[in-house]
mmCIF file with all atom_site columns, C-alpha atoms and ligand atoms in Angstrom:
data_model
loop_
_atom_site.group_PDB
_atom_site.id
_atom_site.type_symbol
_atom_site.label_atom_id
_atom_site.label_alt_id
_atom_site.label_comp_id
_atom_site.label_asym_id
_atom_site.label_entity_id
_atom_site.label_seq_id
_atom_site.pdbx_PDB_ins_code
_atom_site.Cartn_x
_atom_site.Cartn_y
_atom_site.Cartn_z
_atom_site.occupancy
_atom_site.B_iso_or_equiv
_atom_site.pdbx_formal_charge
_atom_site.auth_seq_id
_atom_site.auth_comp_id
_atom_site.auth_asym_id
_atom_site.auth_atom_id
_atom_site.pdbx_PDB_model_num
ATOM   1   C CA . MET A 1 1   ? 98.172  92.925  83.010  1.00 0.00 ? 422 MET A CA 1
ATOM   2   C CA . ALA A 1 2   ? 96.035  91.151  85.593  1.00 0.00 ? 423 ALA A CA 1
ATOM   3   C CA . ALA A 1 3   ? 92.802  92.624  86.947  1.00 0.00 ? 424 ALA A CA 1
ATOM   4   C CA . PRO A 1 4   ? 93.173  94.353  90.319  1.00 0.00 ? 425 PRO A CA 1
ATOM   5   C CA . VAL A 1 5   ? 93.281  92.730  93.725  1.00 0.00 ? 426 VAL A CA 1
ATOM   6   C CA . LEU A 1 6   ? 91.408  94.972  96.151  1.00 0.00 ? 427 LEU A CA 1
ATOM   7   C CA . VAL A 1 7   ? 91.892  94.544  99.900  1.00 0.00 ? 428 VAL A CA 1
ATOM   8   C CA . LEU A 1 8   ? 89.304  96.400  101.965 1.00 0.00 ? 429 LEU A CA 1
ATOM   9   C CA . ASP A 1 9   ? 91.445  97.889  104.698 1.00 0.00 ? 430 ASP A CA 1
ATOM   10  C CA . HIS A 1 10  ? 88.750  99.948  106.437 1.00 0.00 ? 431 HIS A CA 1
ATOM   11  C CA . PRO A 1 11  ? 89.462  99.798  110.195 1.00 0.00 ? 432 PRO A CA 1
ATOM   12  C CA . LEU A 1 12  ? 85.902  98.798  111.127 1.00 0.00 ? 433 LEU A CA 1
ATOM   13  C CA . LEU A 1 13  ? 86.013  95.914  108.676 1.00 0.00 ? 434 LEU A CA 1
ATOM   14  C CA . GLN A 1 14  ? 89.468  94.907  109.866 1.00 0.00 ? 435 GLN A CA 1
ATOM   15  C CA . HIS A 1 15  ? 88.168  94.968  113.445 1.00 0.00 ? 436 HIS A CA 1
ATOM   16  C CA . HIS A 1 16  ? 85.422  92.554  112.440 1.00 0.00 ? 437 HIS A CA 1
ATOM   17  C CA . LEU A 1 17  ? 87.900  90.414  110.522 1.00 0.00 ? 438 LEU A CA 1
ATOM   18  C CA . GLY A 1 18  ? 89.967  90.114  113.692 1.00 0.00 ? 439 GLY A CA 1
ATOM   19  C CA . GLN A 1 19  ? 86.915  88.874  115.576 1.00 0.00 ? 440 GLN A CA 1
ATOM   20  C CA . LEU A 1 20  ? 86.195  86.423  112.769 1.00 0.00 ? 441 LEU A CA 1
ATOM   21  C CA . ARG A 1 21  ? 89.685  84.993  112.971 1.00 0.00 ? 442 ARG A CA 1
ATOM   22  C CA . ALA A 1 22  ? 89.685  84.655  116.769 1.00 0.00 ? 443 ALA A CA 1
ATOM   23  C CA . VAL A 1 23  ? 89.651  81.029  117.846 1.00 0.00 ? 444 VAL A CA 1
ATOM   24  C CA . GLN A 1 24  ? 87.077  81.700  120.593 1.00 0.00 ? 445 GLN A CA 1
ATOM   25  C CA . THR A 1 25  ? 84.456  83.143  118.197 1.00 0.00 ? 446 THR A CA 1
ATOM   26  C CA . GLU A 1 26  ? 81.490  80.767  118.201 1.00 0.00 ? 447 GLU A CA 1
ATOM   27  C CA . PRO A 1 27  ? 79.532  79.817  115.042 1.00 0.00 ? 448 PRO A CA 1
ATOM   28  C CA . PRO A 1 28  ? 76.590  82.261  115.516 1.00 0.00 ? 449 PRO A CA 1
ATOM   29  C CA . ALA A 1 29  ? 78.943  85.247  115.884 1.00 0.00 ? 450 ALA A CA 1
ATOM   30  C CA . PHE A 1 30  ? 81.159  83.847  113.144 1.00 0.00 ? 451 PHE A CA 1
ATOM   31  C CA . ARG A 1 31  ? 78.205  83.699  110.726 1.00 0.00 ? 452 ARG A CA 1
ATOM   32  C CA . ALA A 1 32  ? 77.147  87.242  111.612 1.00 0.00 ? 453 ALA A CA 1
ATOM   33  C CA . LEU A 1 33  ? 80.668  88.504  110.927 1.00 0.00 ? 454 LEU A CA 1
ATOM   34  C CA . VAL A 1 34  ? 80.848  86.622  107.624 1.00 0.00 ? 455 VAL A CA 1
ATOM   35  C CA . ALA A 1 35  ? 77.591  88.372  106.671 1.00 0.00 ? 456 ALA A CA 1
ATOM   36  C CA . ILE A 1 36  ? 78.829  91.874  107.492 1.00 0.00 ? 457 ILE A CA 1
ATOM   37  C CA . LEU A 1 37  ? 82.158  91.407  105.749 1.00 0.00 ? 458 LEU A CA 1
ATOM   38  C CA . SER A 1 38  ? 80.532  89.817  102.696 1.00 0.00 ? 459 SER A CA 1
ATOM   39  C CA . GLN A 1 39  ? 78.127  92.711  102.311 1.00 0.00 ? 460 GLN A CA 1
ATOM   40  C CA . ALA A 1 40  ? 81.030  95.159  102.452 1.00 0.00 ? 461 ALA A CA 1
ATOM   41  C CA . LEU A 1 41  ? 82.830  93.199  99.730  1.00 0.00 ? 462 LEU A CA 1
ATOM   42  C CA . PHE A 1 42  ? 79.629  93.135  97.677  1.00 0.00 ? 463 PHE A CA 1
ATOM   43  C CA . VAL A 1 43  ? 79.200  96.904  97.855  1.00 0.00 ? 464 VAL A CA 1
ATOM   44  C CA . GLU A 1 44  ? 82.767  97.447  96.686  1.00 0.00 ? 465 GLU A CA 1
ATOM   45  C CA . ALA A 1 45  ? 82.609  94.813  93.948  1.00 0.00 ? 466 ALA A CA 1
ATOM   46  C CA . THR A 1 46  ? 79.437  96.308  92.460  1.00 0.00 ? 467 THR A CA 1
ATOM   47  C CA . ARG A 1 47  ? 80.645  99.911  92.468  1.00 0.00 ? 468 ARG A CA 1
ATOM   48  C CA . ASP A 1 48  ? 80.714  99.886  88.645  1.00 0.00 ? 469 ASP A CA 1
ATOM   49  C CA . VAL A 1 49  ? 77.312  98.271  88.159  1.00 0.00 ? 470 VAL A CA 1
ATOM   50  C CA . ARG A 1 50  ? 75.240  99.930  85.425  1.00 0.00 ? 471 ARG A CA 1
ATOM   51  C CA . ALA A 1 51  ? 72.389  102.114 86.712  1.00 0.00 ? 472 ALA A CA 1
ATOM   52  C CA . VAL A 1 52  ? 70.138  104.737 85.184  1.00 0.00 ? 473 VAL A CA 1
ATOM   53  C CA . PRO A 1 53  ? 68.947  107.898 86.920  1.00 0.00 ? 474 PRO A CA 1
ATOM   54  C CA . ALA A 1 54  ? 65.480  107.799 88.426  1.00 0.00 ? 475 ALA A CA 1
ATOM   55  C CA . GLU A 1 55  ? 63.315  109.917 90.689  1.00 0.00 ? 476 GLU A CA 1
ATOM   56  C CA . VAL A 1 56  ? 61.346  109.052 93.814  1.00 0.00 ? 477 VAL A CA 1
ATOM   57  C CA . THR A 1 57  ? 58.602  110.907 95.615  1.00 0.00 ? 478 THR A CA 1
ATOM   58  C CA . THR A 1 58  ? 59.376  111.643 99.246  1.00 0.00 ? 479 THR A CA 1
ATOM   59  C CA . PRO A 1 59  ? 56.877  113.025 101.783 1.00 0.00 ? 480 PRO A CA 1
ATOM   60  C CA . LEU A 1 60  ? 58.333  116.466 100.968 1.00 0.00 ? 481 LEU A CA 1
ATOM   61  C CA . GLY A 1 61  ? 58.907  116.403 97.226  1.00 0.00 ? 482 GLY A CA 1
ATOM   62  C CA . THR A 1 62  ? 61.005  114.471 94.742  1.00 0.00 ? 483 THR A CA 1
ATOM   63  C CA . ALA A 1 63  ? 64.514  113.176 95.124  1.00 0.00 ? 484 ALA A CA 1
ATOM   64  C CA . PRO A 1 64  ? 67.001  111.821 92.630  1.00 0.00 ? 485 PRO A CA 1
ATOM   65  C CA . SER A 1 65  ? 67.478  108.065 92.707  1.00 0.00 ? 486 SER A CA 1
ATOM   66  C CA . CYS A 1 66  ? 68.729  105.374 90.358  1.00 0.00 ? 487 CYS A CA 1
ATOM   67  C CA . GLN A 1 67  ? 67.700  101.984 89.035  1.00 0.00 ? 488 GLN A CA 1
ATOM   68  C CA . VAL A 1 68  ? 70.290  99.233  88.704  1.00 0.00 ? 489 VAL A CA 1
ATOM   69  C CA . GLN A 1 69  ? 70.104  97.701  85.240  1.00 0.00 ? 490 GLN A CA 1
ATOM   70  C CA . GLU A 1 70  ? 72.299  94.663  85.658  1.00 0.00 ? 491 GLU A CA 1
ATOM   71  C CA . ARG A 1 71  ? 71.243  91.147  86.570  1.00 0.00 ? 492 ARG A CA 1
ATOM   72  C CA . LEU A 1 72  ? 73.492  89.713  89.245  1.00 0.00 ? 493 LEU A CA 1
ATOM   73  C CA . ALA A 1 73  ? 74.291  86.090  89.992  1.00 0.00 ? 494 ALA A CA 1
ATOM   74  C CA . PHE A 1 74  ? 75.872  84.877  93.213  1.00 0.00 ? 495 PHE A CA 1
ATOM   75  C CA . VAL A 1 75  ? 77.961  81.745  92.831  1.00 0.00 ? 496 VAL A CA 1
ATOM   76  C CA . PRO A 1 76  ? 78.643  80.304  96.271  1.00 0.00 ? 497 PRO A CA 1
ATOM   77  C CA . VAL A 1 77  ? 81.206  77.548  96.352  1.00 0.00 ? 498 VAL A CA 1
ATOM   78  C CA . LEU A 1 78  ? 79.716  74.947  98.713  1.00 0.00 ? 499 LEU A CA 1
ATOM   79  C CA . ARG A 1 79  ? 79.768  74.855  101.506 1.00 0.00 ? 500 ARG A CA 1
ATOM   80  C CA . ALA A 1 80  ? 81.817  77.725  102.905 1.00 0.00 ? 501 ALA A CA 1
ATOM   81  C CA . GLY A 1 81  ? 80.375  80.214  100.407 1.00 0.00 ? 502 GLY A CA 1
ATOM   82  C CA . LEU A 1 82  ? 76.813  79.672  101.651 1.00 0.00 ? 503 LEU A CA 1
ATOM   83  C CA . GLY A 1 83  ? 77.010  82.233  104.443 1.00 0.00 ? 504 GLY A CA 1
ATOM   84  C CA . MET A 1 84  ? 78.292  84.813  101.989 1.00 0.00 ? 505 MET A CA 1
ATOM   85  C CA . ALA A 1 85  ? 75.439  84.116  99.548  1.00 0.00 ? 506 ALA A CA 1
ATOM   86  C CA . GLU A 1 86  ? 72.815  84.430  102.257 1.00 0.00 ? 507 GLU A CA 1
ATOM   87  C CA . ALA A 1 87  ? 74.198  87.823  103.312 1.00 0.00 ? 508 ALA A CA 1
ATOM   88  C CA . LEU A 1 88  ? 74.296  89.067  99.744  1.00 0.00 ? 509 LEU A CA 1
ATOM   89  C CA . LEU A 1 89  ? 70.712  87.925  99.155  1.00 0.00 ? 510 LEU A CA 1
ATOM   90  C CA . ASP A 1 90  ? 69.646  89.971  102.187 1.00 0.00 ? 511 ASP A CA 1
ATOM   91  C CA . PHE A 1 91  ? 71.255  92.947  100.492 1.00 0.00 ? 512 PHE A CA 1
ATOM   92  C CA . TRP A 1 92  ? 70.142  92.211  96.920  1.00 0.00 ? 513 TRP A CA 1
ATOM   93  C CA . PRO A 1 93  ? 67.239  89.743  96.974  1.00 0.00 ? 514 PRO A CA 1
ATOM   94  C CA . LYS A 1 94  ? 66.611  89.648  93.251  1.00 0.00 ? 515 LYS A CA 1
ATOM   95  C CA . ALA A 1 95  ? 69.952  88.089  92.396  1.00 0.00 ? 516 ALA A CA 1
ATOM   96  C CA . SER A 1 96  ? 70.123  84.535  91.101  1.00 0.00 ? 517 SER A CA 1
ATOM   97  C CA . VAL A 1 97  ? 72.081  81.981  93.111  1.00 0.00 ? 518 VAL A CA 1
ATOM   98  C CA . TRP A 1 98  ? 74.054  79.391  91.189  1.00 0.00 ? 519 TRP A CA 1
ATOM   99  C CA . HIS A 1 99  ? 75.400  76.826  93.655  1.00 0.00 ? 520 HIS A CA 1
ATOM   100 C CA . LEU A 1 100 ? 78.606  75.023  92.855  1.00 0.00 ? 521 LEU A CA 1
ATOM   101 C CA . GLY A 1 101 ? 79.734  72.068  94.928  1.00 0.00 ? 522 GLY A CA 1
ATOM   102 C CA . LEU A 1 102 ? 83.491  71.727  94.892  1.00 0.00 ? 523 LEU A CA 1
ATOM   103 C CA . TYR A 1 103 ? 85.642  70.017  97.450  1.00 0.00 ? 524 TYR A CA 1
ATOM   104 C CA . ARG A 1 104 ? 89.355  69.643  97.735  1.00 0.00 ? 525 ARG A CA 1
ATOM   105 C CA . ASP A 1 105 ? 90.662  66.132  97.524  1.00 0.00 ? 526 ASP A CA 1
ATOM   106 C CA . HIS A 1 106 ? 92.567  65.801  100.786 1.00 0.00 ? 527 HIS A CA 1
ATOM   107 C CA . ASP A 1 107 ? 95.570  64.104  99.157  1.00 0.00 ? 528 ASP A CA 1
ATOM   108 C CA . THR A 1 108 ? 95.952  65.968  95.878  1.00 0.00 ? 529 THR A CA 1
ATOM   109 C CA . LEU A 1 109 ? 94.301  69.236  97.081  1.00 0.00 ? 530 LEU A CA 1
ATOM   110 C CA . GLN A 1 110 ? 92.645  69.311  93.621  1.00 0.00 ? 531 GLN A CA 1
ATOM   111 C CA . PRO A 1 111 ? 88.997  70.477  93.315  1.00 0.00 ? 532 PRO A CA 1
ATOM   112 C CA . ILE A 1 112 ? 86.319  67.881  92.527  1.00 0.00 ? 533 ILE A CA 1
ATOM   113 C CA . THR A 1 113 ? 82.926  69.149  91.232  1.00 0.00 ? 534 THR A CA 1
ATOM   114 C CA . TYR A 1 114 ? 80.080  67.245  92.884  1.00 0.00 ? 535 TYR A CA 1
ATOM   115 C CA . TYR A 1 115 ? 77.225  69.721  92.333  1.00 0.00 ? 536 TYR A CA 1
ATOM   116 C CA . ASN A 1 116 ? 76.557  72.266  89.597  1.00 0.00 ? 537 ASN A CA 1
ATOM   117 C CA . LYS A 1 117 ? 73.313  74.231  89.654  1.00 0.00 ? 538 LYS A CA 1
ATOM   118 C CA . LEU A 1 118 ? 74.000  76.753  86.941  1.00 0.00 ? 539 LEU A CA 1
ATOM   119 C CA . PRO A 1 119 ? 70.916  77.444  84.806  1.00 0.00 ? 540 PRO A CA 1
ATOM   120 C CA . PRO A 1 120 ? 70.930  75.935  81.296  1.00 0.00 ? 541 PRO A CA 1
ATOM   121 C CA . ARG A 1 121 ? 71.014  79.443  79.866  1.00 0.00 ? 542 ARG A CA 1
ATOM   122 C CA . VAL A 1 122 ? 72.972  82.007  81.854  1.00 0.00 ? 543 VAL A CA 1
ATOM   123 C CA . ASP A 1 123 ? 70.939  85.118  82.436  1.00 0.00 ? 544 ASP A CA 1
ATOM   124 C CA . ALA A 1 124 ? 73.207  87.393  84.456  1.00 0.00 ? 545 ALA A CA 1
ATOM   125 C CA . ASP A 1 125 ? 75.376  90.336  83.468  1.00 0.00 ? 546 ASP A CA 1
ATOM   126 C CA . LEU A 1 126 ? 77.764  89.885  86.366  1.00 0.00 ? 547 LEU A CA 1
ATOM   127 C CA . ALA A 1 127 ? 78.579  86.730  88.336  1.00 0.00 ? 548 ALA A CA 1
ATOM   128 C CA . LEU A 1 128 ? 80.223  86.957  91.754  1.00 0.00 ? 549 LEU A CA 1
ATOM   129 C CA . VAL A 1 129 ? 82.115  83.874  92.907  1.00 0.00 ? 550 VAL A CA 1
ATOM   130 C CA . LEU A 1 130 ? 81.777  83.579  96.685  1.00 0.00 ? 551 LEU A CA 1
ATOM   131 C CA . ASP A 1 131 ? 84.467  81.553  98.386  1.00 0.00 ? 552 ASP A CA 1
ATOM   132 C CA . PRO A 1 132 ? 85.734  82.871  101.718 1.00 0.00 ? 553 PRO A CA 1
ATOM   133 C CA . MET A 1 133 ? 89.189  81.288  101.727 1.00 0.00 ? 554 MET A CA 1
ATOM   134 C CA . LEU A 1 134 ? 91.421  81.575  98.651  1.00 0.00 ? 555 LEU A CA 1
ATOM   135 C CA . ALA A 1 135 ? 93.989  78.922  99.563  1.00 0.00 ? 556 ALA A CA 1
ATOM   136 C CA . THR A 1 136 ? 95.575  77.080  96.613  1.00 0.00 ? 557 THR A CA 1
ATOM   137 C CA . GLY A 1 137 ? 93.083  78.789  94.307  1.00 0.00 ? 558 GLY A CA 1
ATOM   138 C CA . GLY A 1 138 ? 91.960  75.402  92.964  1.00 0.00 ? 559 GLY A CA 1
ATOM   139 C CA . SER A 1 139 ? 88.259  75.753  93.798  1.00 0.00 ? 560 SER A CA 1
ATOM   140 C CA . ALA A 1 140 ? 88.076  79.362  92.641  1.00 0.00 ? 561 ALA A CA 1
ATOM   141 C CA . MET A 1 141 ? 89.795  78.521  89.362  1.00 0.00 ? 562 MET A CA 1
ATOM   142 C CA . ALA A 1 142 ? 87.480  75.561  88.820  1.00 0.00 ? 563 ALA A CA 1
ATOM   143 C CA . ALA A 1 143 ? 84.398  77.693  89.584  1.00 0.00 ? 564 ALA A CA 1
ATOM   144 C CA . ILE A 1 144 ? 85.527  80.384  87.139  1.00 0.00 ? 565 ILE A CA 1
ATOM   145 C CA . ASP A 1 145 ? 86.327  77.737  84.492  1.00 0.00 ? 566 ASP A CA 1
ATOM   146 C CA . ILE A 1 146 ? 82.760  76.462  84.814  1.00 0.00 ? 567 ILE A CA 1
ATOM   147 C CA . LEU A 1 147 ? 81.304  79.973  84.531  1.00 0.00 ? 568 LEU A CA 1
ATOM   148 C CA . LYS A 1 148 ? 83.386  80.719  81.454  1.00 0.00 ? 569 LYS A CA 1
ATOM   149 C CA . ARG A 1 149 ? 82.306  77.436  79.852  1.00 0.00 ? 570 ARG A CA 1
ATOM   150 C CA . HIS A 1 150 ? 78.737  78.716  80.355  1.00 0.00 ? 571 HIS A CA 1
ATOM   151 C CA . HIS A 1 151 ? 79.715  81.940  78.563  1.00 0.00 ? 572 HIS A CA 1
ATOM   152 C CA . VAL A 1 152 ? 79.473  84.201  81.602  1.00 0.00 ? 573 VAL A CA 1
ATOM   153 C CA . ARG A 1 153 ? 81.280  87.296  80.433  1.00 0.00 ? 574 ARG A CA 1
ATOM   154 C CA . ARG A 1 154 ? 81.834  89.338  83.621  1.00 0.00 ? 575 ARG A CA 1
ATOM   155 C CA . ILE A 1 155 ? 83.081  87.537  86.691  1.00 0.00 ? 576 ILE A CA 1
ATOM   156 C CA . LYS A 1 156 ? 84.442  88.824  89.981  1.00 0.00 ? 577 LYS A CA 1
ATOM   157 C CA . TYR A 1 157 ? 85.788  86.882  92.950  1.00 0.00 ? 578 TYR A CA 1
ATOM   158 C CA . LEU A 1 158 ? 84.827  87.773  96.524  1.00 0.00 ? 579 LEU A CA 1
ATOM   159 C CA . GLY A 1 159 ? 86.745  86.195  99.394  1.00 0.00 ? 580 GLY A CA 1
ATOM   160 C CA . LEU A 1 160 ? 87.641  86.995  102.969 1.00 0.00 ? 581 LEU A CA 1
ATOM   161 C CA . ILE A 1 161 ? 91.233  85.785  103.323 1.00 0.00 ? 582 ILE A CA 1
ATOM   162 C CA . ALA A 1 162 ? 93.684  84.799  100.612 1.00 0.00 ? 583 ALA A CA 1
ATOM   163 C CA . ALA A 1 163 ? 97.104  83.193  100.535 1.00 0.00 ? 584 ALA A CA 1
ATOM   164 C CA . PRO A 1 164 ? 99.643  84.726  98.141  1.00 0.00 ? 585 PRO A CA 1
ATOM   165 C CA . GLU A 1 165 ? 99.913  81.334  96.427  1.00 0.00 ? 586 GLU A CA 1
ATOM   166 C CA . GLY A 1 166 ? 96.173  81.323  95.675  1.00 0.00 ? 587 GLY A CA 1
ATOM   167 C CA . ILE A 1 167 ? 96.212  84.858  94.321  1.00 0.00 ? 588 ILE A CA 1
ATOM   168 C CA . ARG A 1 168 ? 99.126  84.051  92.020  1.00 0.00 ? 589 ARG A CA 1
ATOM   169 C CA . ALA A 1 169 ? 97.461  80.891  90.718  1.00 0.00 ? 590 ALA A CA 1
ATOM   170 C CA . LEU A 1 170 ? 94.112  82.581  90.167  1.00 0.00 ? 591 LEU A CA 1
ATOM   171 C CA . GLN A 1 171 ? 95.617  85.585  88.427  1.00 0.00 ? 592 GLN A CA 1
ATOM   172 C CA . LYS A 1 172 ? 97.652  83.312  86.158  1.00 0.00 ? 593 LYS A CA 1
ATOM   173 C CA . ALA A 1 173 ? 94.630  81.215  85.182  1.00 0.00 ? 594 ALA A CA 1
ATOM   174 C CA . HIS A 1 174 ? 92.099  84.063  85.014  1.00 0.00 ? 595 HIS A CA 1
ATOM   175 C CA . PRO A 1 175 ? 93.864  87.416  84.665  1.00 0.00 ? 596 PRO A CA 1
ATOM   176 C CA . ASP A 1 176 ? 90.573  89.087  83.685  1.00 0.00 ? 597 ASP A CA 1
ATOM   177 C CA . VAL A 1 177 ? 88.882  88.385  87.055  1.00 0.00 ? 598 VAL A CA 1
ATOM   178 C CA . PRO A 1 178 ? 89.248  91.050  89.765  1.00 0.00 ? 599 PRO A CA 1
ATOM   179 C CA . LEU A 1 179 ? 89.599  89.916  93.374  1.00 0.00 ? 600 LEU A CA 1
ATOM   180 C CA . TYR A 1 180 ? 87.913  91.573  96.372  1.00 0.00 ? 601 TYR A CA 1
ATOM   181 C CA . LEU A 1 181 ? 89.388  90.512  99.705  1.00 0.00 ? 602 LEU A CA 1
ATOM   182 C CA . MET A 1 182 ? 89.610  91.437  103.358 1.00 0.00 ? 603 MET A CA 1
ATOM   183 C CA . ALA A 1 183 ? 93.184  90.234  103.876 1.00 0.00 ? 604 ALA A CA 1
ATOM   184 C CA . ILE A 1 184 ? 96.164  88.610  102.238 1.00 0.00 ? 605 ILE A CA 1
ATOM   185 C CA . ASP A 1 185 ? 97.822  86.285  104.733 1.00 0.00 ? 606 ASP A CA 1
ATOM   186 C CA . ASP A 1 186 ? 101.292 84.868  105.003 1.00 0.00 ? 607 ASP A CA 1
ATOM   187 C CA . HIS A 1 187 ? 101.320 81.396  103.480 1.00 0.00 ? 608 HIS A CA 1
ATOM   188 C CA . LEU A 1 188 ? 99.665  77.999  103.111 1.00 0.00 ? 609 LEU A CA 1
ATOM   189 C CA . ASN A 1 189 ? 100.653 75.197  105.441 1.00 0.00 ? 610 ASN A CA 1
ATOM   190 C CA . GLU A 1 190 ? 101.330 71.620  104.346 1.00 0.00 ? 611 GLU A CA 1
ATOM   191 C CA . HIS A 1 191 ? 97.618  70.780  104.695 1.00 0.00 ? 612 HIS A CA 1
ATOM   192 C CA . GLY A 1 192 ? 96.553  73.616  102.403 1.00 0.00 ? 613 GLY A CA 1
ATOM   193 C CA . TYR A 1 193 ? 95.309  75.866  105.217 1.00 0.00 ? 614 TYR A CA 1
ATOM   194 C CA . ILE A 1 194 ? 95.926  79.581  105.177 1.00 0.00 ? 615 ILE A CA 1
ATOM   195 C CA . VAL A 1 195 ? 98.258  80.770  107.958 1.00 0.00 ? 616 VAL A CA 1
ATOM   196 C CA . PRO A 1 196 ? 97.333  82.546  110.174 1.00 0.00 ? 617 PRO A CA 1
ATOM   197 C CA . GLY A 1 197 ? 93.869  82.438  108.495 1.00 0.00 ? 618 GLY A CA 1
ATOM   198 C CA . LEU A 1 198 ? 90.887  81.427  110.587 1.00 0.00 ? 619 LEU A CA 1
ATOM   199 C CA . GLY A 1 199 ? 90.822  77.648  110.307 1.00 0.00 ? 620 GLY A CA 1
ATOM   200 C CA . ASP A 1 200 ? 88.144  75.897  108.273 1.00 0.00 ? 621 ASP A CA 1
ATOM   201 C CA . ALA A 1 201 ? 85.554  78.483  107.217 1.00 0.00 ? 622 ALA A CA 1
ATOM   202 C CA . GLY A 1 202 ? 82.888  75.818  106.621 1.00 0.00 ? 623 GLY A CA 1
ATOM   203 C CA . ASP A 1 203 ? 83.385  74.115  109.974 1.00 0.00 ? 624 ASP A CA 1
ATOM   204 C CA . ARG A 1 204 ? 83.381  77.428  111.792 1.00 0.00 ? 625 ARG A CA 1
ATOM   205 C CA . GLN A 1 205 ? 80.137  78.591  110.170 1.00 0.00 ? 626 GLN A CA 1
ATOM   206 C CA . PHE A 1 206 ? 78.268  75.329  110.559 1.00 0.00 ? 627 PHE A CA 1
ATOM   207 C CA . ALA A 1 207 ? 79.711  73.946  113.801 1.00 0.00 ? 628 ALA A CA 1
ATOM   208 C CA . THR A 1 208 ? 81.053  70.737  112.323 1.00 0.00 ? 629 THR A CA 1
HETATM 209 N N1 . URA B 2 .   ? 89.670  76.523  103.388 1.00 0.00 ? 816 URA B N1 1
HETATM 210 C C1 . URA B 2 .   ? 89.427  76.956  104.637 1.00 0.00 ? 816 URA B C1 1
HETATM 211 O O1 . URA B 2 .   ? 88.299  76.892  105.116 1.00 0.00 ? 816 URA B O1 1
HETATM 212 N N2 . URA B 2 .   ? 90.458  77.423  105.359 1.00 0.00 ? 816 URA B N2 1
HETATM 213 C C2 . URA B 2 .   ? 91.702  77.510  104.870 1.00 0.00 ? 816 URA B C2 1
HETATM 214 O O2 . URA B 2 .   ? 92.597  77.976  105.572 1.00 0.00 ? 816 URA B O2 1
HETATM 215 C C3 . URA B 2 .   ? 91.931  77.073  103.551 1.00 0.00 ? 816 URA B C3 1
HETATM 216 C C4 . URA B 2 .   ? 90.900  76.580  102.833 1.00 0.00 ? 816 URA B C4 1
#
């Protein structure tokens, strides 16, 4: 059985997702929305992170707390995953960031790896692949293949919008990887774009 696909259907998040999709949303607002939605996905995806009880001193006494024990790695797929990584680093600054440069060949729609900045020895307990648009699933599958070749044992995928085709492909190739999403859209068009989607997530973040 494949790992779960979680869609965060909280109305406030869905409100923000609507703004993100809107064609009139300019890059600065688009980036801010990507950040908020990515942090929400991050919180949900790390719900099971290992932590030990701790105690802190407040001005009025002591309070129970906890200390997270796991080392996290963010794996942004360039370039659209960059905004997600930045937002997650704001939330959890001590994570490692392993950049992966993958682009889709425009004719074959197959992923080509042009940059791989994984450390020689992986030193994270949990790696989060950050790729806002799960279209054909090609880039996500390639990113997870690379992580598995580096013996990363726990991997989760965080994305904003997915096409059913991409989910099916990813679950077939990597049934052990859970998916955390904001929406599952209708279909892919003939150019590999998610419909209705939001257009090109990289272009919309970086005004290209
Ligand atoms: N990548 C994007 O940025 N948008 C899509 O719709 C599909 C892939």
